[in-house]
């Protein structure tokens, strides 16, 4: 079927208010959009004050709309029909456009025309009537309501062509990617951390994922699950870096030392130390986790306090006061939920003591750590053996060979 749409109109969000950053923010969106449109070479980007237009030029509207909905900083997208700036063309286009919409038994509407090109012979006000009349004649279901219409047909008359649109599709919003700095995300295979990562990205952070695995105690499938989660997050970024950290030696060094109820505390502190080192290498300035206050023993205030002392970087916990039910809803919305609930074990669920402490003592924790032989060397080794991959949304998993080589993109664009 012939698509009724010729263009997409992308509107920018709250950052447009912030005067001197605006250029930088708009540039970031432009770069992001350009990267996402690479598979659609005929699509052209037109930049305008506070907006972008994508001239589809024959490229398919639905998949393009789907990827562009994920661009942070874009609040809404309207599919646009384009016609010549001649009265007859505009009214015919309006009838055709509205005819393709789903109209109820009675649908209220208004026309909101704007004459951008002042040489056009009819004023905006006249155009509202000139377009509205044939619509009322053609569609008996339509009724005018200028205050609160169900359909507001916007018509922008420009010198060369006229744009018509009425739908407004919600997009990701927030701040453009990477415009507020870079952070490391502790990504487990659970429900919370991917949502925390999304929230951080939506706030303008470039996020790199760090995952700890304990092969052979955790399976290849558990690792693939995390790669898949990073893949879903990369749909919002174009690509994402994932650091896979071997954690077996460190984890096993905490067992059998007679401090079982502190194992999780030690593990989390080791994770933060390693992540801080990776952050330094990558120039990241914060660590993001999926912690939510009181959810488990390691997420009580005393636990978070003792764990957090293992790093000097700010710990960002976007979900700290969010209820589990709301986290689940967000996970469903961003597309990570179905993968997160796959049953593969996380390294933290192994060796979990019967009664992990909810109130660890910092001095005792530090003292025990100091007596562990070679902990620092093990941390150094884990950093050294960390494998870094760049994940893209279209990456295919091959369970026998791990990742398919050709789908791991090397170049960086953000
Ligand atoms: P999630 O659903 O994100 O796993 P959770 O409620 O299961 O969270 P925990 O398993 O206690 O909570 O983990 C708390 C946080 O620690 C996670 O949100 C994540 O940021 C980090 N984390 C836990 N395990 C790992 C891991 N194997 N690799 C990287 N980060 C981890
Ligand atoms: Mg978990």
Short mmCIF file of C-alpha atoms and ligand atoms in Angstrom, two decimals:
data_model
loop_
_atom_site.label_atom_id
_atom_site.label_comp_id
_atom_site.label_asym_id
_atom_site.label_seq_id
_atom_site.Cartn_x
_atom_site.Cartn_y
_atom_site.Cartn_z
CA UNK A 1 0.00 0.00 0.00
CA UNK A 2 1.12 3.48 -0.74
CA UNK A 3 2.14 5.16 2.51
CA UNK A 4 0.25 8.39 3.17
CA UNK A 5 3.33 9.77 4.87
CA UNK A 6 6.20 11.62 3.25
CA UNK A 7 8.05 12.89 6.31
CA UNK A 8 8.41 12.57 10.05
CA UNK A 9 8.49 15.60 12.32
CA UNK A 10 10.59 15.15 15.48
CA UNK A 11 10.00 17.55 18.37
CA UNK A 12 12.65 18.22 20.97
CA UNK A 13 12.11 18.13 24.71
CA UNK A 14 12.79 20.12 27.84
CA UNK A 15 16.40 20.91 26.99
CA UNK A 16 15.29 23.37 24.32
CA UNK A 17 14.73 25.75 27.21
CA UNK A 18 18.35 25.69 28.24
CA UNK A 19 19.78 28.46 26.16
CA UNK A 20 23.49 27.96 25.78
CA UNK A 21 23.42 24.17 25.75
CA UNK A 22 20.85 24.00 23.02
CA UNK A 23 23.27 23.77 20.13
CA UNK A 24 25.21 20.97 21.75
CA UNK A 25 22.02 19.07 22.55
CA UNK A 26 20.59 19.48 19.08
CA UNK A 27 23.86 18.33 17.58
CA UNK A 28 23.81 15.20 19.71
CA UNK A 29 20.29 14.33 18.53
CA UNK A 30 21.30 14.97 14.94
CA UNK A 31 24.29 12.62 15.24
CA UNK A 32 22.16 9.96 16.88
CA UNK A 33 19.42 10.21 14.25
CA UNK A 34 21.96 10.17 11.44
CA UNK A 35 23.47 6.95 12.81
CA UNK A 36 20.09 5.28 13.16
CA UNK A 37 19.12 6.22 9.62
CA UNK A 38 22.20 4.63 8.07
CA UNK A 39 20.24 1.58 6.89
CA UNK A 40 17.85 3.95 5.07
CA UNK A 41 20.12 5.88 2.72
CA UNK A 42 17.35 7.75 0.88
CA UNK A 43 15.97 9.33 4.03
CA UNK A 44 17.07 12.97 4.36
CA UNK A 45 17.34 14.95 7.56
CA UNK A 46 16.18 18.57 7.55
CA UNK A 47 17.07 20.64 10.56
CA UNK A 48 14.93 23.48 11.80
CA UNK A 49 14.70 25.54 14.96
CA UNK A 50 13.73 23.14 17.76
CA UNK A 51 12.79 20.32 15.38
CA UNK A 52 14.01 17.82 12.84
CA UNK A 53 12.19 16.63 9.77
CA UNK A 54 12.99 13.30 8.16
CA UNK A 55 12.13 13.29 4.48
CA UNK A 56 11.38 9.59 3.92
CA UNK A 57 12.01 9.76 0.19
CA UNK A 58 10.41 6.35 -0.33
CA UNK A 59 11.94 4.68 2.74
CA UNK A 60 9.46 2.72 4.93
CA UNK A 61 7.74 4.75 7.64
CA UNK A 62 7.04 2.07 10.28
CA UNK A 63 10.56 0.75 11.01
CA UNK A 64 12.00 4.26 10.86
CA UNK A 65 9.38 5.49 13.30
CA UNK A 66 10.21 2.56 15.59
CA UNK A 67 13.92 3.39 15.78
CA UNK A 68 13.43 7.14 16.04
CA UNK A 69 10.98 6.73 18.94
CA UNK A 70 13.99 5.60 20.95
CA UNK A 71 16.03 8.77 20.43
CA UNK A 72 16.46 10.53 23.76
CA UNK A 73 15.70 14.23 23.64
CA UNK A 74 12.88 13.70 21.15
CA UNK A 75 9.52 14.00 22.92
CA UNK A 76 7.11 13.26 20.12
CA UNK A 77 6.97 12.38 16.44
CA UNK A 78 4.31 13.25 13.92
CA UNK A 79 3.99 11.53 10.56
CA UNK A 80 3.62 14.26 7.94
CA UNK A 81 1.97 14.40 4.55
CA UNK A 82 3.50 16.82 2.07
CA UNK A 83 1.85 18.54 -0.87
CA UNK A 84 2.39 21.55 -3.13
CA UNK A 85 1.48 24.93 -1.71
CA UNK A 86 -1.60 25.38 -3.92
CA UNK A 87 -5.09 25.63 -2.44
CA UNK A 88 -6.51 22.67 -4.39
CA UNK A 89 -3.56 20.46 -3.54
CA UNK A 90 -3.82 21.34 0.13
CA UNK A 91 -7.54 20.63 0.42
CA UNK A 92 -7.20 17.36 -1.56
CA UNK A 93 -4.31 16.30 0.66
CA UNK A 94 -6.31 17.12 3.80
CA UNK A 95 -9.27 15.01 2.61
CA UNK A 96 -6.97 12.13 1.71
CA UNK A 97 -5.08 12.38 4.99
CA UNK A 98 -8.15 12.49 7.24
CA UNK A 99 -9.77 9.75 5.14
CA UNK A 100 -7.01 7.41 6.21
CA UNK A 101 -7.51 8.10 9.91
CA UNK A 102 -9.77 6.02 12.05
CA UNK A 103 -12.88 8.10 12.56
CA UNK A 104 -15.47 7.15 15.16
CA UNK A 105 -19.19 7.63 14.70
CA UNK A 106 -18.63 11.19 15.68
CA UNK A 107 -15.17 12.72 15.77
CA UNK A 108 -14.48 16.30 16.73
CA UNK A 109 -11.79 18.20 14.84
CA UNK A 110 -10.34 21.53 14.01
CA UNK A 111 -7.94 22.79 11.39
CA UNK A 112 -4.95 24.77 12.60
CA UNK A 113 -3.35 26.31 9.53
CA UNK A 114 -0.21 28.42 9.65
CA UNK A 115 0.87 30.54 6.72
CA UNK A 116 4.64 30.53 7.07
CA UNK A 117 5.05 31.76 3.49
CA UNK A 118 3.47 35.20 3.60
CA UNK A 119 3.03 35.43 -0.19
CA UNK A 120 0.46 32.63 -0.10
CA UNK A 121 -2.83 34.31 -1.12
CA UNK A 122 -4.98 33.16 1.84
CA UNK A 123 -4.44 34.01 5.49
CA UNK A 124 -4.12 31.33 8.17
CA UNK A 125 -7.65 32.08 9.36
CA UNK A 126 -9.08 31.79 5.85
CA UNK A 127 -7.23 28.53 5.36
CA UNK A 128 -8.83 27.03 8.47
CA UNK A 129 -12.20 27.45 6.76
CA UNK A 130 -11.06 26.60 3.25
CA UNK A 131 -9.64 23.27 4.48
CA UNK A 132 -12.36 22.59 7.07
CA UNK A 133 -15.32 22.92 4.65
CA UNK A 134 -14.38 20.09 2.25
CA UNK A 135 -13.54 17.88 5.24
CA UNK A 136 -17.02 18.43 6.70
CA UNK A 137 -18.57 17.75 3.27
CA UNK A 138 -16.62 14.52 2.78
CA UNK A 139 -16.89 13.03 6.25
CA UNK A 140 -20.29 13.23 7.91
CA UNK A 141 -18.80 11.94 11.19
CA UNK A 142 -16.75 15.09 11.64
CA UNK A 143 -17.88 17.90 13.87
CA UNK A 144 -15.93 21.07 14.59
CA UNK A 145 -14.73 21.69 18.13
CA UNK A 146 -12.19 24.50 18.36
CA UNK A 147 -11.59 24.13 22.12
CA UNK A 148 -10.91 20.46 22.67
CA UNK A 149 -10.91 18.55 19.37
CA UNK A 150 -10.02 14.86 19.06
CA UNK A 151 -8.18 15.62 15.83
CA UNK A 152 -6.25 18.82 15.34
CA UNK A 153 -5.12 18.92 11.74
CA UNK A 154 -2.04 21.12 11.55
CA UNK A 155 -1.25 22.62 8.19
CA UNK A 156 1.99 24.52 7.65
CA UNK A 157 2.08 26.40 4.37
CA UNK A 158 5.65 27.05 3.27
CA UNK A 159 7.07 28.50 0.11
CA UNK A 160 7.78 25.26 -1.69
CA UNK A 161 5.51 22.83 0.00
CA UNK A 162 2.87 22.38 2.64
CA UNK A 163 3.04 19.99 5.59
CA UNK A 164 -0.02 18.32 7.10
CA UNK A 165 -0.02 16.33 10.33
CA UNK A 166 -2.26 15.50 13.28
CA UNK A 167 -0.98 12.44 15.13
CA UNK A 168 1.58 12.85 17.85
CA UNK A 169 3.42 9.69 18.85
CA UNK A 170 5.22 9.63 22.20
CA UNK A 171 9.00 9.26 21.97
CA UNK A 172 11.71 8.56 24.57
CA UNK A 173 12.09 12.16 25.82
CA UNK A 174 14.73 13.14 28.38
CA UNK A 175 18.13 14.58 27.48
CA UNK A 176 20.03 13.74 24.28
CA UNK A 177 22.43 10.87 24.56
CA UNK A 178 25.72 11.56 26.30
CA UNK A 179 25.07 15.25 26.89
CA UNK A 180 25.36 14.88 30.68
CA UNK A 181 28.50 12.75 30.79
CA UNK A 182 29.49 9.12 30.97
CA UNK A 183 28.78 6.45 33.60
CA UNK A 184 29.37 2.75 34.17
CA UNK A 185 26.22 0.62 34.65
CA UNK A 186 26.43 -2.50 36.80
CA UNK A 187 24.35 -4.77 34.61
CA UNK A 188 23.17 -8.05 36.08
CA UNK A 189 20.69 -10.35 34.38
CA UNK A 190 17.88 -9.16 36.65
CA UNK A 191 14.91 -6.88 36.14
CA UNK A 192 16.22 -3.78 37.87
CA UNK A 193 19.60 -2.93 36.44
CA UNK A 194 18.53 -2.64 32.76
CA UNK A 195 15.76 -0.27 33.86
CA UNK A 196 18.27 1.73 35.91
CA UNK A 197 20.51 1.88 32.82
CA UNK A 198 17.66 3.12 30.67
CA UNK A 199 16.78 5.82 33.23
CA UNK A 200 20.40 6.97 33.33
CA UNK A 201 20.63 7.07 29.54
CA UNK A 202 17.39 8.99 29.33
CA UNK A 203 18.92 11.62 31.58
CA UNK A 204 21.67 12.20 29.04
CA UNK A 205 24.33 9.82 30.32
CA UNK A 206 26.38 7.72 27.98
CA UNK A 207 26.32 4.35 29.68
CA UNK A 208 28.82 1.52 29.46
CA UNK A 209 27.76 -1.82 30.94
CA UNK A 210 29.85 -3.89 33.34
CA UNK A 211 28.87 -7.48 34.02
CA UNK A 212 30.50 -9.92 36.44
CA UNK A 213 30.28 -13.61 35.65
CA UNK A 214 31.52 -16.66 37.48
CA UNK A 215 32.13 -19.29 34.88
CA UNK A 216 31.72 -22.31 35.31
CA UNK A 217 29.32 -21.60 38.18
CA UNK A 218 27.32 -19.35 35.91
CA UNK A 219 26.50 -20.66 32.45
CA UNK A 220 27.18 -19.38 28.97
CA UNK A 221 23.43 -18.75 28.73
CA UNK A 222 23.58 -16.37 31.69
CA UNK A 223 26.24 -14.38 29.85
CA UNK A 224 24.23 -14.38 26.65
CA UNK A 225 21.22 -13.11 28.55
CA UNK A 226 23.26 -10.10 29.64
CA UNK A 227 24.51 -9.55 26.10
CA UNK A 228 20.90 -9.62 24.97
CA UNK A 229 19.93 -7.07 27.61
CA UNK A 230 22.79 -4.82 26.56
CA UNK A 231 21.55 -5.29 22.98
CA UNK A 232 18.10 -4.02 23.93
CA UNK A 233 19.63 -1.02 25.70
CA UNK A 234 21.79 -0.36 22.65
CA UNK A 235 18.54 0.19 20.71
CA UNK A 236 18.35 3.46 22.62
CA UNK A 237 21.97 4.39 21.99
CA UNK A 238 22.93 2.98 18.60
CA UNK A 239 25.60 0.91 20.29
CA UNK A 240 26.81 0.20 23.78
CA UNK A 241 30.04 -1.01 25.33
CA UNK A 242 29.86 -4.09 27.52
CA UNK A 243 32.71 -5.07 29.83
CA UNK A 244 32.58 -8.74 30.85
CA UNK A 245 34.56 -9.30 34.03
CA UNK A 246 35.65 -12.77 35.18
CA UNK A 247 34.67 -12.92 38.84
CA UNK A 248 35.10 -16.57 39.85
CA UNK A 249 38.42 -16.23 41.67
CA UNK A 250 37.36 -13.22 43.63
CA UNK A 251 34.01 -14.69 44.52
CA UNK A 252 35.43 -18.01 45.70
CA UNK A 253 38.05 -16.23 47.79
CA UNK A 254 35.25 -14.98 50.02
CA UNK A 255 33.92 -18.43 50.80
CA UNK A 256 35.26 -20.58 53.62
CA UNK A 257 36.65 -17.67 55.62
CA UNK A 258 33.99 -17.94 58.27
CA UNK A 259 32.22 -14.73 57.26
CA UNK A 260 29.35 -16.12 55.24
CA UNK A 261 26.88 -13.43 56.16
CA UNK A 262 29.23 -10.79 54.72
CA UNK A 263 29.89 -12.51 51.38
CA UNK A 264 27.51 -10.30 49.43
CA UNK A 265 29.03 -7.20 51.03
CA UNK A 266 32.55 -8.29 49.99
CA UNK A 267 31.38 -9.17 46.51
CA UNK A 268 29.64 -5.86 45.96
CA UNK A 269 32.67 -3.95 47.22
CA UNK A 270 34.96 -5.88 44.89
CA UNK A 271 32.58 -5.14 42.01
CA UNK A 272 32.72 -1.44 42.78
CA UNK A 273 36.53 -1.45 42.99
CA UNK A 274 36.84 -3.14 39.61
CA UNK A 275 34.20 -0.89 38.08
CA UNK A 276 36.00 2.21 39.39
CA UNK A 277 39.14 1.07 37.60
CA UNK A 278 37.24 0.48 34.37
CA UNK A 279 35.57 3.88 34.80
CA UNK A 280 38.97 5.50 35.05
CA UNK A 281 40.13 3.78 31.87
CA UNK A 282 37.00 4.87 30.05
CA UNK A 283 36.73 8.39 31.45
CA UNK A 284 33.41 7.71 33.21
CA UNK A 285 32.45 9.76 36.24
CA UNK A 286 29.79 7.74 38.04
CA UNK A 287 28.52 4.21 38.66
CA UNK A 288 24.87 3.33 38.10
CA UNK A 289 23.20 0.38 39.86
CA UNK A 290 19.73 -1.11 40.00
CA UNK A 291 19.51 -0.84 43.78
CA UNK A 292 16.09 -0.14 45.25
CA UNK A 293 15.91 0.67 48.94
CA UNK A 294 15.08 -2.30 51.14
CA UNK A 295 14.56 -4.75 48.27
CA UNK A 296 17.19 -7.23 49.47
CA UNK A 297 19.76 -7.43 52.28
CA UNK A 298 22.44 -5.63 50.28
CA UNK A 299 20.08 -2.75 49.61
CA UNK A 300 19.35 -1.63 53.15
CA UNK A 301 20.75 1.76 54.06
CA UNK A 302 23.52 0.31 56.29
CA UNK A 303 24.50 -2.17 53.54
CA UNK A 304 24.57 0.47 50.83
CA UNK A 305 26.62 2.67 53.10
CA UNK A 306 29.31 0.04 53.70
CA UNK A 307 29.30 -1.16 50.08
CA UNK A 308 29.43 2.37 48.69
CA UNK A 309 32.61 3.20 50.61
CA UNK A 310 34.54 0.96 48.24
CA UNK A 311 34.46 3.63 45.55
CA UNK A 312 35.08 7.34 45.38
CA UNK A 313 32.83 7.76 42.38
CA UNK A 314 29.27 8.91 42.90
CA UNK A 315 26.86 5.98 42.93
CA UNK A 316 23.70 6.72 40.99
CA UNK A 317 20.70 4.60 41.89
CA UNK A 318 17.85 5.75 39.65
CA UNK A 319 15.41 3.20 41.13
CA UNK A 320 16.21 3.79 44.78
CA UNK A 321 12.66 4.79 45.73
CA UNK A 322 10.76 3.05 42.94
CA UNK A 323 8.37 0.22 43.80
CA UNK A 324 9.06 -3.17 42.24
CA UNK A 325 5.73 -3.11 40.39
CA UNK A 326 6.62 0.16 38.72
CA UNK A 327 10.08 -1.15 37.85
CA UNK A 328 8.45 -4.17 36.21
CA UNK A 329 6.12 -1.93 34.22
CA UNK A 330 9.06 0.13 33.01
CA UNK A 331 10.98 -3.03 32.10
CA UNK A 332 8.02 -4.13 29.98
CA UNK A 333 7.77 -0.74 28.33
CA UNK A 334 11.43 -0.54 27.37
CA UNK A 335 11.49 -4.17 26.23
CA UNK A 336 13.88 -5.77 28.75
CA UNK A 337 11.37 -7.63 30.94
CA UNK A 338 10.97 -10.83 28.91
CA UNK A 339 14.74 -11.31 28.77
CA UNK A 340 15.27 -10.42 32.44
CA UNK A 341 12.88 -13.11 33.65
CA UNK A 342 14.69 -15.91 31.81
CA UNK A 343 15.79 -18.31 34.53
CA UNK A 344 19.60 -18.23 34.24
CA UNK A 345 21.52 -17.71 37.45
CA UNK A 346 23.46 -14.58 38.32
CA UNK A 347 26.83 -14.78 40.05
CA UNK A 348 25.33 -13.18 43.15
CA UNK A 349 22.74 -15.88 43.59
CA UNK A 350 25.55 -18.42 43.95
CA UNK A 351 27.09 -19.03 47.33
CA UNK A 352 24.42 -16.87 48.84
CA UNK A 353 24.42 -17.29 52.58
CA UNK A 354 21.29 -18.29 54.46
CA UNK A 355 21.19 -14.99 56.29
CA UNK A 356 23.08 -12.20 54.54
CA UNK A 357 23.60 -9.28 56.86
CA UNK A 358 21.39 -6.25 56.57
CA UNK A 359 23.64 -4.25 58.86
CA UNK A 360 27.33 -4.82 58.11
CA UNK A 361 30.02 -3.14 60.18
CA UNK A 362 32.44 -1.15 58.05
CA UNK A 363 35.43 -1.66 60.32
CA UNK A 364 34.97 -5.42 60.45
CA UNK A 365 34.51 -5.56 56.69
CA UNK A 366 37.71 -3.56 56.10
CA UNK A 367 39.63 -5.67 58.59
CA UNK A 368 38.61 -8.95 57.00
CA UNK A 369 39.41 -7.64 53.53
CA UNK A 370 42.87 -6.66 54.72
CA UNK A 371 43.54 -10.22 55.85
CA UNK A 372 42.55 -11.78 52.54
CA UNK A 373 45.68 -12.80 50.71
CA UNK A 374 46.01 -11.48 47.22
CA UNK A 375 42.65 -9.72 47.00
CA UNK A 376 44.23 -6.67 45.37
CA UNK A 377 46.13 -8.86 42.91
CA UNK A 378 42.92 -10.69 42.04
CA UNK A 379 41.19 -7.38 41.41
CA UNK A 380 44.07 -6.27 39.18
CA UNK A 381 43.86 -9.54 37.27
CA UNK A 382 40.10 -9.28 36.81
CA UNK A 383 40.52 -5.78 35.35
CA UNK A 384 43.24 -7.07 33.06
CA UNK A 385 41.17 -10.05 31.90
CA UNK A 386 38.06 -8.02 31.28
CA UNK A 387 36.73 -8.56 27.81
CA UNK A 388 35.14 -5.52 26.16
CA UNK A 389 32.66 -5.85 23.34
CA UNK A 390 30.59 -3.33 21.47
CA UNK A 391 26.99 -4.36 21.25
CA UNK A 392 24.56 -3.22 18.57
CA UNK A 393 20.78 -3.67 18.43
CA UNK A 394 20.80 -6.01 15.43
CA UNK A 395 23.43 -8.32 16.88
CA UNK A 396 22.75 -12.02 16.45
CA UNK A 397 23.63 -14.50 19.15
CA UNK A 398 25.18 -17.78 18.29
CA UNK A 399 25.19 -20.00 21.36
CA UNK A 400 28.10 -22.13 20.23
CA UNK A 401 30.54 -19.44 19.27
CA UNK A 402 29.36 -16.70 21.56
CA UNK A 403 28.97 -13.54 19.57
CA UNK A 404 29.11 -13.50 15.81
CA UNK A 405 32.20 -11.58 14.92
CA UNK A 406 30.80 -9.57 12.06
CA UNK A 407 28.04 -8.09 14.16
CA UNK A 408 30.40 -6.55 16.67
CA UNK A 409 30.89 -3.06 15.36
CA UNK A 410 34.20 -1.46 16.16
CA UNK A 411 33.87 2.15 15.25
CA UNK A 412 32.29 4.56 17.68
CA UNK A 413 30.05 7.38 16.75
CA UNK A 414 29.03 8.94 20.00
P1 LIG B 1 18.79 -6.73 39.33
O1 LIG B 1 17.40 -7.07 38.96
O2 LIG B 1 19.29 -5.53 38.63
O3 LIG B 1 19.69 -7.91 39.27
P2 LIG B 1 18.33 -7.24 42.07
O4 LIG B 1 17.16 -6.67 42.72
O5 LIG B 1 18.31 -8.67 41.66
O6 LIG B 1 18.72 -6.33 40.85
P3 LIG B 1 20.87 -7.62 43.28
O7 LIG B 1 21.02 -8.90 42.57
O8 LIG B 1 21.11 -7.56 44.72
O9 LIG B 1 19.49 -6.94 43.07
O10 LIG B 1 21.84 -6.55 42.61
C1 LIG B 1 21.86 -5.20 42.95
C2 LIG B 1 22.58 -4.44 41.86
O11 LIG B 1 23.95 -4.86 41.82
C3 LIG B 1 22.04 -4.74 40.51
O12 LIG B 1 20.93 -3.92 40.19
C4 LIG B 1 23.21 -4.46 39.63
O13 LIG B 1 23.35 -3.07 39.38
C5 LIG B 1 24.38 -4.94 40.48
N1 LIG B 1 24.73 -6.34 40.14
C6 LIG B 1 24.32 -7.46 40.73
N2 LIG B 1 24.86 -8.55 40.17
C7 LIG B 1 25.66 -8.12 39.16
C8 LIG B 1 26.50 -8.74 38.18
N3 LIG B 1 26.64 -10.07 38.11
N4 LIG B 1 27.17 -7.95 37.32
C9 LIG B 1 27.03 -6.62 37.38
N5 LIG B 1 26.27 -5.99 38.26
C10 LIG B 1 25.58 -6.70 39.16
MG1 LIG B 2 20.07 -9.56 40.61
#
